Short mmCIF file of C-alpha atoms in Angstrom, two decimals:
data_model
loop_
_atom_site.label_atom_id
_atom_site.label_comp_id
_atom_site.label_asym_id
_atom_site.label_seq_id
_atom_site.Cartn_x
_atom_site.Cartn_y
_atom_site.Cartn_z
CA MET A 1387 0.00 0.00 0.00
CA THR A 1388 1.09 3.56 -0.56
CA GLY A 1389 1.80 6.15 2.12
CA LYS A 1390 -1.46 8.01 1.50
CA THR A 1391 -3.41 4.80 2.08
CA HIS A 1392 -1.61 4.15 5.35
CA ILE A 1393 -2.10 7.74 6.50
CA MET A 1394 -5.81 7.77 5.71
CA GLY A 1395 -6.24 4.24 7.09
CA GLY A 1396 -4.59 5.27 10.36
CA ILE A 1397 -6.67 8.43 10.62
CA ALA A 1398 -9.93 6.64 9.75
CA ALA A 1399 -9.29 3.81 12.22
CA SER A 1400 -8.32 6.26 14.97
CA ALA A 1401 -11.31 8.50 14.29
CA THR A 1402 -13.56 5.45 14.56
CA VAL A 1403 -11.99 4.44 17.89
CA ALA A 1404 -12.27 8.04 19.15
CA TYR A 1405 -15.94 8.12 18.19
CA PHE A 1406 -16.70 5.09 20.36
CA THR A 1407 -14.48 6.11 23.29
CA ASN A 1408 -13.77 9.22 25.31
CA TYR A 1409 -10.35 9.82 23.74
CA ASP A 1410 -9.59 13.23 22.24
CA PRO A 1411 -10.39 12.91 18.51
CA LEU A 1412 -7.65 15.28 17.35
CA ALA A 1413 -4.94 13.52 19.37
CA MET A 1414 -6.23 10.18 18.11
CA MET A 1415 -6.30 11.16 14.45
CA VAL A 1416 -2.87 12.84 14.42
CA SER A 1417 -1.24 9.96 16.28
CA GLY A 1418 -3.14 7.49 14.10
CA ALA A 1419 -1.56 9.04 11.01
CA VAL A 1420 1.90 8.64 12.57
CA GLY A 1421 1.12 5.07 13.60
CA GLY A 1422 -0.16 4.40 10.10
CA LEU A 1423 3.29 5.20 8.74
CA LEU A 1424 5.52 3.79 11.49
CA PRO A 1425 5.73 0.11 10.40
CA ASP A 1426 7.33 1.17 7.11
CA ILE A 1427 10.41 2.49 8.92
CA CYS A 1428 11.95 -0.70 7.51
CA HIS A 1429 11.68 0.60 3.92
CA GLY A 1430 14.03 3.35 2.79
CA GLY A 1431 11.64 4.60 0.10
CA SER A 1432 8.69 5.02 2.46
CA LYS A 1433 7.65 8.31 4.04
CA MET A 1434 9.13 7.20 7.38
CA GLY A 1435 12.21 5.76 5.71
CA ARG A 1436 12.93 9.02 3.91
CA ARG A 1437 12.35 11.03 7.10
CA PHE A 1438 14.65 8.80 9.19
CA PRO A 1439 17.08 7.30 6.66
CA VAL A 1440 19.70 6.05 9.12
CA THR A 1441 17.15 4.32 11.32
CA SER A 1442 15.44 2.90 8.25
CA ARG A 1443 18.70 1.50 6.90
CA ILE A 1444 19.56 -0.10 10.25
CA VAL A 1445 16.10 -1.65 10.69
CA ASN A 1446 16.06 -2.91 7.10
CA THR A 1447 19.53 -4.41 7.43
CA LEU A 1448 18.60 -6.20 10.64
CA PHE A 1449 15.13 -7.40 9.70
CA GLY A 1450 14.23 -6.70 6.06
CA HIS A 1451 10.90 -5.33 4.85
CA ARG A 1452 7.51 -6.36 6.28
CA THR A 1453 8.93 -8.63 8.92
CA PHE A 1454 9.59 -7.38 12.46
CA THR A 1455 7.99 -3.94 12.03
CA HIS A 1456 4.84 -5.53 10.62
CA SER A 1457 4.43 -8.00 13.47
CA LEU A 1458 2.46 -8.36 16.67
CA LEU A 1459 5.81 -8.36 18.50
CA PHE A 1460 6.68 -4.87 17.20
CA LEU A 1461 3.17 -3.67 18.04
CA ALA A 1462 3.57 -4.98 21.61
CA ILE A 1463 7.02 -3.41 22.02
CA ILE A 1464 5.82 0.00 20.79
CA GLY A 1465 2.78 -0.31 23.07
CA PHE A 1466 5.01 -1.08 26.05
CA ILE A 1467 7.35 1.84 25.30
CA LEU A 1468 4.48 4.28 24.82
CA ASN A 1469 2.78 3.10 28.01
CA GLN A 1470 6.00 3.80 29.91
CA PHE A 1471 6.81 7.22 28.49
CA MET A 1472 3.70 8.76 26.88
CA PRO A 1473 1.54 10.61 29.42
CA VAL A 1474 -1.37 11.07 26.99
CA GLU A 1475 -3.24 7.79 26.62
CA ALA A 1476 -5.07 8.98 23.48
CA ILE A 1477 -1.72 9.30 21.68
CA THR A 1478 -0.68 5.78 22.67
CA VAL A 1479 -4.02 4.36 21.54
CA GLY A 1480 -3.90 6.39 18.31
CA VAL A 1481 -0.40 5.22 17.39
CA LEU A 1482 -1.28 1.59 18.08
CA THR A 1483 -4.54 1.89 16.14
CA GLY A 1484 -2.69 3.40 13.18
CA MET A 1485 -0.04 0.67 13.32
CA THR A 1486 -2.74 -2.00 13.43
CA SER A 1487 -4.44 -0.49 10.39
CA HIS A 1488 -1.10 -0.45 8.55
CA ILE A 1489 -0.46 -4.12 9.27
CA LEU A 1490 -4.00 -5.08 8.25
CA LEU A 1491 -3.75 -3.08 5.03
CA ASP A 1492 -0.42 -4.68 4.09
CA SER A 1493 -2.03 -8.06 4.76
CA PHE A 1494 -4.16 -7.35 1.70
CA THR A 1495 -1.07 -7.23 -0.56
CA ARG A 1496 0.32 -10.23 -2.40
CA ASN A 1497 3.49 -10.26 -0.28
CA GLY A 1498 1.57 -10.09 3.01
CA VAL A 1499 3.30 -9.56 6.36
CA ARG A 1500 5.24 -11.64 8.89
CA LEU A 1501 2.58 -11.11 11.56
CA PHE A 1502 4.03 -13.68 13.96
CA TYR A 1503 7.68 -12.70 13.55
CA PRO A 1504 10.16 -14.25 14.35
CA PHE A 1505 8.26 -17.27 13.05
CA PRO A 1506 8.68 -17.47 9.27
CA LEU A 1507 4.97 -17.49 8.47
CA THR A 1508 3.57 -14.98 6.00
CA PHE A 1509 0.06 -13.76 6.69
CA ARG A 1510 -2.11 -12.38 3.90
CA PHE A 1511 -5.79 -12.29 3.13
CA PRO A 1512 -7.11 -14.50 0.32
CA VAL A 1513 -8.15 -11.44 -1.68
CA THR A 1514 -5.23 -9.13 -2.42
CA ILE A 1515 -4.94 -5.56 -3.69
CA ARG A 1516 -2.16 -4.36 -5.96
CA THR A 1517 -0.32 -1.32 -4.60
CA GLY A 1518 -1.25 1.83 -6.49
CA SER A 1519 -4.21 0.18 -8.23
CA LEU A 1520 -7.70 1.55 -8.80
CA VAL A 1521 -8.96 -0.64 -5.94
CA GLU A 1522 -6.43 0.94 -3.56
CA ASN A 1523 -7.58 4.40 -4.67
CA ILE A 1524 -11.19 3.40 -3.98
CA VAL A 1525 -10.14 2.22 -0.50
CA VAL A 1526 -8.42 5.58 0.15
CA THR A 1527 -11.56 7.38 -0.97
CA GLY A 1528 -13.60 5.28 1.46
CA PHE A 1529 -11.20 6.13 4.30
CA THR A 1530 -11.45 9.81 3.38
CA ILE A 1531 -15.24 9.67 3.55
CA VAL A 1532 -15.03 8.02 6.99
CA VAL A 1533 -12.65 10.74 8.21
CA ILE A 1534 -14.87 13.53 6.87
CA TYR A 1535 -17.94 11.95 8.48
CA PHE A 1536 -16.31 11.61 11.90
CA THR A 1537 -14.72 15.06 11.70
CA ILE A 1538 -18.08 16.64 11.01
CA THR A 1539 -19.60 14.55 13.82
CA PHE A 1540 -16.88 15.65 16.26
CA ILE A 1541 -17.33 19.30 15.34
CA TRP A 1542 -21.10 19.03 15.65
CA VAL A 1543 -20.92 17.33 19.06
CA TYR A 1544 -18.15 19.50 20.53
#
């Protein structure tokens, strides 16, 4: 999936969680966008990889692409770190929600993800989406509609 899909997926998922909880919607959506990009720190050409090239190169050298950073283990480690050092729970939940959306979205690609890393099992859904395809653009449009809906709802309520 492309960066825009991961950003909008993270924002849409976080907005949905914020709608059904008492977490601050703005904190959730901003942190969801960051979380939506974070797993791709392992890829030098990604938005995160270009922003943090040294870190990206190290992570890619150690683990490769779509392995450790696309796993439940990485999600748990980031959750533990955020719970220790992040005083705003909405940010922690937003980042983890965005990361979860990223992993789920990449599970719809042909290459899938190593969800149970370090075990060498690749997880992917039976129906896959080609990166940059019309279907992916339709998915991004759907996420955008969800974000607009919840943003209007949040403004109306608050």
